[in-house]
Amino acid sequence: MTPLPTVRTLCVIGLGYIGLPTAAVFAQSGLQVIGVDTDASRVAQINAGELPFVEDGLGVVLAGVVAQGRLRAQSTTPSADAYIVSVPTPFTGDHDADLSYIEAAARGIAPHLTGGELLVLESTSPPGATERMGEIVFGERPDLTPSAGSPHSIYLAHAPERVLPGRIMVEMVENDRIIGGTTPEAATLCRDLYATFCHGELMLTDARTAEMAKLTENAFRDVNIAFANELSIIADRQGIDVWELIELANHHPRVNILQPGPGVGGHCIAVDPWFIVSAEREHAKLIATARNVNDSKPKLVIEKVLERANRLKDPVVAALGIAFKANIDDLRESPSKDIAIALSDRLDHGTVLVVEPNIDQLPPDFDDRANAELTELEDAVSRADIVLLLVDHDDFKGFDREKLQEKVVIDTKGLWR
Ligand code: SAJ
């Protein structure tokens, strides 16, 4: 039996919110890392040691590993001992997973393989995606084999990330990690790779279970947030303060209700449960309902604001926060951003003053919306008739409530209660 190979050079494909921190942390732990991204400006930025997005603690590590020559970025796939695929897995119109980025990455890797390499899929994926990556590789390279122990073996594993945006650099090192191999040898090899930096427990399983475990975690959170969001709708109609209600109920030793809000955003919790629904449409009833409850929340917020705004001649609405959650600049799948856009569209004679302390200019979605402007918190509140709190950013917490006295306040996060 050939011994399992050692990994010295690592290629990380996809330098986004997960791929870039992963590449930087591996480089910091001593591996020679080459990052690959199709976005040429991102490649240039990374090679200059500059951070393309806000993430606490990443800037220093990135600048360090680039300066030491341990991490460099490029737009083509190189030869390496191991590959980590960290590319987007969006969903299609029917909420099916779109695996085209994963398939393209596998096609890019295939010609460089010589036997003995480890291929890790990190992207959140439906059950069977790691096997699909293998089908592509072995389809292109019939000279290689998925069986372990030969000089022509290729090792395939799934190692989903579980880090929380905003705490990535801490959680990447400390969190336990699930590692699923298409063979036990692939799982072992993948565990040894992640053990170079990960202090959490590395738990081995097969690839399909690892894929499903990641989806399960996010679906669990989505279902529980949907419960809180449904409660907020019921409480509102019943004249009950939902925040007080949840606080009281959570005193029960076995009750732990999450927090309602304007909807569920980001590229994980609002997406991943659909992969379970798409795999098992007939049986994933609760998971699908939770998705729909959470997706219906922005519309209810919009109606509530319009109901008040339509009583005024030229209403001015201050929309506080358009990131998908507190203290980050990530606007992907953000219900708050969607609410601000919908309000600017639907207020014929109104103005939307957007306050988002983590960005310098409004994203392109606002380009055709002349009645929307980005401004500072104090300015927005002083000019607004309606103050709509959408994100519980720390910057909004200590705001002087005296200044809200003459305003209609709609607080979707319960920050000012
Ligand atoms: N939200 C609520 N109420 C809550 C908690 C969250 O409305 O009580 C909303 C947030 O405002 C946000 C959305 O849910 O719009 C998602 O935020 P989040 O903080 O729950 O999660 P993400 O998307 O930032 O990260 C999640 C995490 N998964 C779990 O907690 C199970 C993270 O550990 C994963 O690594 C990440 O998804 C991922 O990449 O899959």
Coordinates of C-alpha atoms and ligand atoms in Angstrom, one line a residue:
M1 CA 0.0 0.0 0.0
T2 CA 1.4 3.5 -0.9
P3 CA 1.5 5.7 2.2
L4 CA -0.8 8.7 2.3
P5 CA 0.9 11.7 0.7
T6 CA 2.1 14.8 2.6
V7 CA 0.7 18.2 1.7
R8 CA 3.2 21.1 1.2
T9 CA 1.6 23.2 -1.5
L10 CA -2.1 24.1 -1.3
C11 CA -4.3 25.7 -3.9
V12 CA -7.5 27.5 -2.8
I13 CA -9.9 28.1 -5.6
G14 CA -12.3 31.0 -4.9
L15 CA -11.0 33.9 -2.7
G16 CA -14.2 35.1 -1.2
Y17 CA -15.5 35.5 2.3
I18 CA -14.4 31.9 3.2
G19 CA -11.7 31.1 0.6
L20 CA -9.5 34.1 1.4
P21 CA -9.4 33.7 5.2
T22 CA -8.9 29.9 4.7
A23 CA -6.0 30.6 2.3
A24 CA -4.5 33.2 4.7
V25 CA -4.7 30.9 7.8
F26 CA -3.2 27.9 6.0
A27 CA -0.3 30.2 4.8
Q28 CA 0.2 31.4 8.3
S29 CA 0.4 27.8 9.5
G30 CA 3.4 27.2 7.2
L31 CA 2.0 25.9 3.9
Q32 CA 2.9 27.4 0.5
V33 CA -0.5 28.7 -0.7
I34 CA -1.7 29.8 -4.1
G35 CA -5.1 31.4 -4.3
V36 CA -7.1 31.4 -7.5
D37 CA -9.9 33.8 -8.4
T38 CA -11.5 34.8 -11.7
D39 CA -11.7 38.4 -10.6
A40 CA -8.5 40.1 -11.8
S41 CA -8.9 43.2 -9.6
R42 CA -9.3 40.9 -6.5
V43 CA -6.2 39.0 -7.5
A44 CA -4.2 42.3 -7.7
Q45 CA -5.6 43.6 -4.4
I46 CA -4.6 40.4 -2.6
N47 CA -1.1 40.3 -4.1
A48 CA -0.8 43.9 -2.7
G49 CA -1.7 42.5 0.7
E50 CA -5.0 44.5 0.7
L51 CA -8.3 43.3 2.1
P52 CA -11.2 43.2 -0.4
F53 CA -13.9 43.2 2.3
V54 CA -14.3 43.9 6.0
E55 CA -13.5 41.0 8.4
D56 CA -12.1 41.5 11.8
G57 CA -8.4 40.3 12.2
L58 CA -8.0 39.2 8.5
G59 CA -6.2 42.3 7.3
V60 CA -3.1 41.8 9.5
V61 CA -2.8 38.1 8.7
L62 CA -3.2 38.7 4.9
A63 CA -0.6 41.5 4.8
G64 CA 1.8 39.3 6.8
V65 CA 1.5 36.1 4.6
V66 CA 1.7 38.1 1.4
A67 CA 4.8 40.0 2.5
Q68 CA 6.5 36.7 3.5
G69 CA 5.7 35.2 0.1
R70 CA 3.6 32.4 1.6
L71 CA 0.4 33.4 -0.2
R72 CA 0.0 34.7 -3.7
A73 CA -3.1 35.0 -5.9
Q74 CA -3.5 34.3 -9.6
S75 CA -6.3 33.7 -12.1
T76 CA -5.3 30.3 -13.4
T77 CA -5.2 26.9 -11.5
P78 CA -1.7 25.7 -10.7
S79 CA -0.3 22.3 -9.7
A80 CA -0.5 21.6 -6.0
D81 CA -0.5 18.7 -3.5
A82 CA -4.0 19.7 -2.3
Y83 CA -6.9 21.8 -3.6
I84 CA -9.6 23.5 -1.6
V85 CA -12.7 24.5 -3.7
S86 CA -14.5 27.4 -2.1
V87 CA -16.7 28.8 -4.8
P88 CA -20.3 30.0 -4.8
T89 CA -23.2 27.5 -4.8
P90 CA -26.2 29.7 -5.7
F91 CA -29.6 28.3 -6.4
T92 CA -31.6 28.4 -9.6
G93 CA -35.1 29.8 -10.0
D94 CA -36.6 26.6 -8.7
H95 CA -34.4 26.7 -5.6
D96 CA -32.2 23.8 -7.0
A97 CA -28.5 24.0 -6.3
D98 CA -26.4 25.4 -9.2
L99 CA -23.1 23.3 -9.1
S100 CA -21.6 24.9 -12.2
Y101 CA -18.9 26.8 -10.3
I102 CA -17.8 23.6 -8.5
E103 CA -17.8 21.7 -11.8
A104 CA -15.8 24.4 -13.5
A105 CA -13.2 24.3 -10.6
A106 CA -13.0 20.5 -11.0
R107 CA -12.4 20.9 -14.7
G108 CA -9.6 23.4 -14.0
I109 CA -7.9 21.1 -11.5
A110 CA -8.1 17.8 -13.6
P111 CA -5.2 18.5 -16.0
H112 CA -2.8 19.3 -13.2
L113 CA -3.3 16.0 -11.3
T114 CA -0.5 13.5 -11.2
G115 CA -1.9 11.1 -8.5
G116 CA -1.8 11.4 -4.8
E117 CA -3.6 14.8 -4.6
L118 CA -6.3 15.7 -2.1
L119 CA -9.4 17.6 -3.4
V120 CA -11.5 19.3 -0.7
L121 CA -14.9 20.8 -1.4
E122 CA -15.6 23.5 1.2
S123 CA -18.5 25.2 -0.6
T124 CA -21.8 24.4 1.0
S125 CA -23.4 21.8 -1.2
P126 CA -26.3 19.4 -1.6
P127 CA -25.7 15.7 -0.8
G128 CA -23.7 14.2 -3.6
A129 CA -21.8 17.3 -4.7
T130 CA -18.3 15.9 -3.6
E131 CA -19.1 12.7 -5.6
R132 CA -20.1 14.9 -8.6
M133 CA -16.7 16.7 -8.3
G134 CA -15.1 13.3 -8.5
E135 CA -17.2 12.3 -11.6
I136 CA -15.9 15.4 -13.4
V137 CA -12.3 14.7 -12.4
F138 CA -12.3 11.0 -13.3
G139 CA -14.3 11.7 -16.5
E140 CA -11.5 14.0 -17.6
R141 CA -8.7 11.8 -16.2
P142 CA -9.6 8.1 -16.6
D143 CA -6.0 7.3 -15.8
L144 CA -6.6 8.3 -12.1
T145 CA -8.7 6.4 -9.5
P146 CA -10.9 7.2 -6.5
S147 CA -9.7 4.0 -4.7
A148 CA -7.0 4.7 -2.1
G149 CA -3.5 3.3 -1.9
S150 CA -2.3 3.4 -5.5
P151 CA 0.1 6.0 -7.0
H152 CA -2.8 7.1 -9.2
S153 CA -5.2 7.7 -6.3
I154 CA -7.1 11.0 -5.9
Y155 CA -8.6 11.7 -2.5
L156 CA -11.9 13.5 -2.3
A157 CA -13.4 15.1 0.8
H158 CA -15.9 17.6 2.0
A159 CA -14.9 19.9 4.9
P160 CA -17.7 22.5 5.3
E161 CA -16.9 25.7 7.0
R162 CA -19.1 26.8 10.0
V163 CA -17.6 30.2 10.7
L164 CA -19.8 33.2 11.6
P165 CA -19.1 36.3 9.4
G166 CA -17.6 38.9 11.7
R167 CA -15.9 36.2 13.8
I168 CA -14.3 34.2 11.0
M169 CA -10.7 34.5 12.2
V170 CA -11.5 33.2 15.6
E171 CA -14.1 30.6 14.7
M172 CA -12.0 29.1 11.8
V173 CA -9.4 28.1 14.3
E174 CA -11.5 27.2 17.3
N175 CA -14.7 25.6 15.9
D176 CA -15.1 21.8 15.7
R177 CA -15.1 20.7 12.1
I178 CA -16.9 17.9 10.2
I179 CA -14.7 16.1 7.6
G180 CA -16.4 13.7 5.2
G181 CA -14.3 11.6 2.8
T182 CA -15.5 9.6 -0.2
T183 CA -13.1 7.0 1.2
P184 CA -11.8 6.7 4.9
E185 CA -8.3 7.5 3.6
A186 CA -9.5 10.8 2.0
A187 CA -11.1 11.8 5.3
T188 CA -7.9 11.0 7.2
L189 CA -5.8 13.0 4.7
C190 CA -8.2 15.9 4.9
R191 CA -8.2 15.8 8.7
D192 CA -4.3 15.9 8.7
L193 CA -4.5 19.0 6.5
Y194 CA -6.9 21.0 8.7
A195 CA -5.1 19.9 11.8
T196 CA -2.3 22.2 10.8
F197 CA -4.3 25.2 12.1
C198 CA -7.6 24.0 13.5
H199 CA -7.7 23.5 17.3
G200 CA -11.3 22.3 17.3
E201 CA -12.3 18.6 17.2
L202 CA -12.0 17.2 13.6
M203 CA -14.9 14.7 13.3
L204 CA -14.6 12.1 10.4
T205 CA -17.5 10.8 8.4
D206 CA -18.5 10.2 4.8
A207 CA -18.9 13.0 2.3
R208 CA -22.7 12.8 2.0
T209 CA -23.2 13.0 5.7
A210 CA -20.8 16.0 6.0
E211 CA -22.7 17.7 3.2
M212 CA -26.1 17.1 4.9
A213 CA -24.7 18.1 8.3
K214 CA -23.8 21.6 7.1
L215 CA -27.2 22.1 5.6
T216 CA -28.8 20.7 8.7
E217 CA -27.1 23.3 11.0
N218 CA -28.3 26.2 8.9
A219 CA -31.8 24.8 8.4
F220 CA -32.0 24.4 12.2
R221 CA -31.2 28.0 12.7
D222 CA -33.6 29.1 9.9
V223 CA -36.5 27.1 11.4
N224 CA -35.8 28.6 14.8
I225 CA -35.6 32.2 13.4
A226 CA -38.8 31.5 11.5
F227 CA -40.5 30.6 14.8
A228 CA -39.4 34.0 16.3
N229 CA -40.5 35.8 13.2
E230 CA -43.9 34.1 13.2
L231 CA -44.2 35.0 16.9
S232 CA -43.5 38.6 16.1
I233 CA -46.3 38.7 13.5
I234 CA -48.8 37.2 15.9
A235 CA -47.6 39.4 18.9
D236 CA -47.9 42.5 16.7
R237 CA -51.5 41.7 15.9
Q238 CA -52.3 40.8 19.5
G239 CA -50.9 44.1 20.8
I240 CA -48.0 42.3 22.7
D241 CA -44.4 43.3 22.8
V242 CA -42.6 40.3 21.2
W243 CA -39.2 41.2 22.7
E244 CA -40.7 41.1 26.2
L245 CA -42.6 37.9 25.3
I246 CA -39.5 36.1 24.2
E247 CA -37.4 37.4 27.1
L248 CA -40.0 36.0 29.5
A249 CA -40.5 32.7 27.7
N250 CA -36.7 32.2 27.6
H251 CA -36.6 32.1 31.4
H252 CA -37.9 28.6 31.1
P253 CA -34.9 26.3 31.5
R254 CA -35.6 24.4 28.3
V255 CA -36.8 27.3 26.0
N256 CA -34.4 29.3 24.0
I257 CA -36.2 31.4 21.3
L258 CA -34.1 33.3 18.8
Q259 CA -34.7 37.0 17.8
P260 CA -37.2 38.2 15.2
G261 CA -36.1 40.8 12.6
P262 CA -36.8 42.2 9.2
G263 CA -36.1 38.8 7.5
V264 CA -33.2 36.4 7.2
G265 CA -30.3 37.4 5.0
G266 CA -26.7 36.4 4.0
H267 CA -25.5 33.8 1.7
C268 CA -26.0 30.8 4.0
I269 CA -29.1 30.6 6.2
A270 CA -31.3 32.1 3.5
V271 CA -30.0 29.7 0.9
D272 CA -28.8 26.4 2.3
P273 CA -32.2 25.0 3.6
W274 CA -33.4 25.2 0.0
F275 CA -30.8 22.5 -0.9
I276 CA -32.5 20.1 1.5
V277 CA -35.9 21.1 0.1
S278 CA -34.7 20.6 -3.5
A279 CA -33.3 17.1 -2.6
E280 CA -36.5 16.0 -0.9
R281 CA -39.4 18.3 -1.9
E282 CA -42.1 16.0 -0.6
H283 CA -40.6 15.5 2.8
A284 CA -38.9 18.7 3.8
K285 CA -42.2 20.4 4.7
L286 CA -41.2 22.2 7.9
I287 CA -37.9 23.4 6.4
A288 CA -39.7 24.8 3.3
T289 CA -42.3 26.5 5.5
A290 CA -39.7 28.2 7.6
R291 CA -38.0 29.5 4.5
N292 CA -41.3 31.0 3.3
V293 CA -42.1 32.5 6.7
N294 CA -38.6 34.2 6.8
D295 CA -38.9 35.3 3.2
S296 CA -42.3 36.9 3.9
K297 CA -41.0 39.1 6.7
P298 CA -39.6 42.0 4.6
K299 CA -42.9 42.5 2.8
L300 CA -44.7 42.9 6.1
V301 CA -42.1 45.5 7.2
I302 CA -42.6 47.4 3.9
E303 CA -46.4 47.4 4.4
K304 CA -46.1 48.6 7.9
V305 CA -43.9 51.6 6.9
L306 CA -46.1 52.4 3.9
E307 CA -49.2 52.4 6.0
R308 CA -47.6 55.2 8.1
A309 CA -45.9 57.0 5.2
N310 CA -49.1 57.2 3.1
R311 CA -50.6 59.4 5.8
L312 CA -47.9 62.1 5.1
K313 CA -47.5 64.4 2.1
D314 CA -43.8 64.0 1.4
P315 CA -42.7 61.4 3.8
V316 CA -39.0 61.0 4.7
V317 CA -38.0 57.6 5.9
A318 CA -34.6 56.9 7.6
A319 CA -33.6 53.3 6.9
L320 CA -31.0 52.4 9.6
G321 CA -28.8 49.6 8.3
I322 CA -28.8 47.8 5.0
A323 CA -26.2 45.0 5.8
F324 CA -27.6 41.5 6.2
K325 CA -26.8 41.6 10.0
A326 CA -25.1 43.6 12.7
N327 CA -21.5 45.0 12.4
I328 CA -20.6 43.8 8.9
D329 CA -20.5 45.4 5.5
D330 CA -22.0 42.4 3.7
L331 CA -25.1 43.3 1.7
R332 CA -25.6 39.9 0.1
E333 CA -29.2 38.6 0.3
S334 CA -29.9 41.4 2.7
P335 CA -33.6 41.8 3.6
S336 CA -32.8 45.3 4.9
K337 CA -31.3 46.4 1.6
D338 CA -34.4 45.0 -0.2
I339 CA -36.7 46.9 2.1
A340 CA -34.9 50.2 1.6
I341 CA -35.0 49.6 -2.2
A342 CA -38.7 48.7 -2.2
L343 CA -39.5 51.8 -0.1
S344 CA -37.7 54.1 -2.5
D345 CA -39.7 52.5 -5.4
R346 CA -43.0 52.7 -3.6
L347 CA -42.9 56.1 -2.0
D348 CA -43.9 58.3 -5.0
H349 CA -43.2 61.6 -3.3
G350 CA -41.1 60.3 -0.5
T351 CA -37.4 60.1 0.4
V352 CA -35.4 57.2 1.8
L353 CA -32.3 58.2 3.9
V354 CA -30.1 55.2 4.1
V355 CA -27.7 55.0 7.1
E356 CA -25.1 52.2 6.8
P357 CA -21.9 53.0 8.8
N358 CA -20.0 50.1 7.2
I359 CA -20.1 51.4 3.5
D360 CA -18.9 54.6 1.8
Q361 CA -21.4 54.6 -1.1
L362 CA -24.8 53.0 -1.9
P363 CA -24.5 49.8 -4.0
P364 CA -25.4 49.8 -7.7
D365 CA -29.0 48.6 -6.9
F366 CA -29.7 52.1 -5.8
D367 CA -28.4 53.7 -9.0
D368 CA -31.8 54.4 -10.6
R369 CA -33.4 55.5 -7.3
A370 CA -33.0 59.2 -7.1
N371 CA -35.1 59.5 -3.9
A372 CA -32.6 57.4 -1.9
E373 CA -29.4 58.8 -0.4
L374 CA -26.7 57.6 2.0
T375 CA -26.2 59.8 5.0
E376 CA -25.1 59.9 8.6
L377 CA -27.3 58.7 11.5
E378 CA -27.8 62.2 13.1
D379 CA -28.7 63.8 9.8
A380 CA -31.1 61.0 8.8
V381 CA -33.0 61.0 12.1
S382 CA -33.3 64.8 12.2
R383 CA -34.7 64.9 8.7
A384 CA -37.0 61.8 9.0
D385 CA -40.7 61.5 9.8
I386 CA -40.3 57.7 10.1
V387 CA -37.2 56.1 11.6
L388 CA -37.0 52.5 10.5
L389 CA -34.4 50.5 12.4
L390 CA -33.4 47.5 10.3
V391 CA -30.0 46.3 11.6
D392 CA -28.8 46.2 15.2
H393 CA -25.4 47.7 14.5
D394 CA -23.4 48.8 17.6
D395 CA -23.3 52.3 16.1
F396 CA -27.1 52.6 16.5
K397 CA -27.2 51.3 20.1
G398 CA -26.4 54.3 22.2
F399 CA -28.4 56.8 20.1
D400 CA -30.0 59.5 22.2
R401 CA -33.7 58.5 22.3
E402 CA -34.8 62.1 23.1
K403 CA -34.1 62.8 19.4
L404 CA -36.7 60.2 18.4
Q405 CA -39.6 61.7 20.4
E406 CA -41.4 63.5 17.5
K407 CA -40.8 60.5 15.1
V408 CA -42.7 57.4 14.1
V409 CA -40.2 54.7 15.2
I410 CA -40.4 51.2 13.6
D411 CA -37.8 49.1 15.3
T412 CA -37.5 45.7 13.6
K413 CA -34.7 44.5 15.9
G414 CA -36.0 45.6 19.3
L415 CA -32.7 47.6 19.8
W416 CA -34.4 50.6 21.3
R417 CA -37.0 49.1 23.5
Ligands
SAJ1 N1 -31.0 36.4 12.4 C1 -32.3 36.7 13.0 N2 -32.5 36.3 14.3 C2 -31.6 35.7 15.0 C3 -30.3 35.3 14.5 C4 -30.1 35.7 13.1 O1 -33.1 37.3 12.4 O2 -31.9 35.4 16.2 C5 -30.8 36.8 11.0 C6 -29.6 37.7 10.9 O3 -30.0 39.1 11.1 C7 -29.2 37.4 9.5 C8 -29.5 36.0 9.3 O4 -30.4 35.6 10.3 O5 -30.0 38.2 8.5 C9 -28.3 35.0 9.4 O6 -27.4 35.5 10.4 P1 -26.7 34.5 11.4 O7 -25.9 35.3 12.3 O8 -27.7 33.5 12.0 O9 -25.8 33.5 10.4 P2 -24.8 33.7 9.2 O10 -25.5 33.6 7.9 O11 -24.0 35.0 9.4 O12 -23.8 32.5 9.5 C10 -24.4 31.2 9.5 C11 -23.9 30.4 10.7 N3 -24.7 29.2 10.9 C12 -25.3 28.9 12.1 O13 -25.2 29.6 13.1 C13 -26.0 27.6 12.2 C14 -22.4 30.1 10.6 O14 -22.0 29.3 11.7 C15 -22.2 29.4 9.2 O15 -20.8 29.1 9.1 C16 -22.7 30.3 8.1 O16 -24.1 30.5 8.3 C17 -22.4 29.6 6.8 O17 -21.4 30.0 6.2 O18 -23.1 28.7 6.5

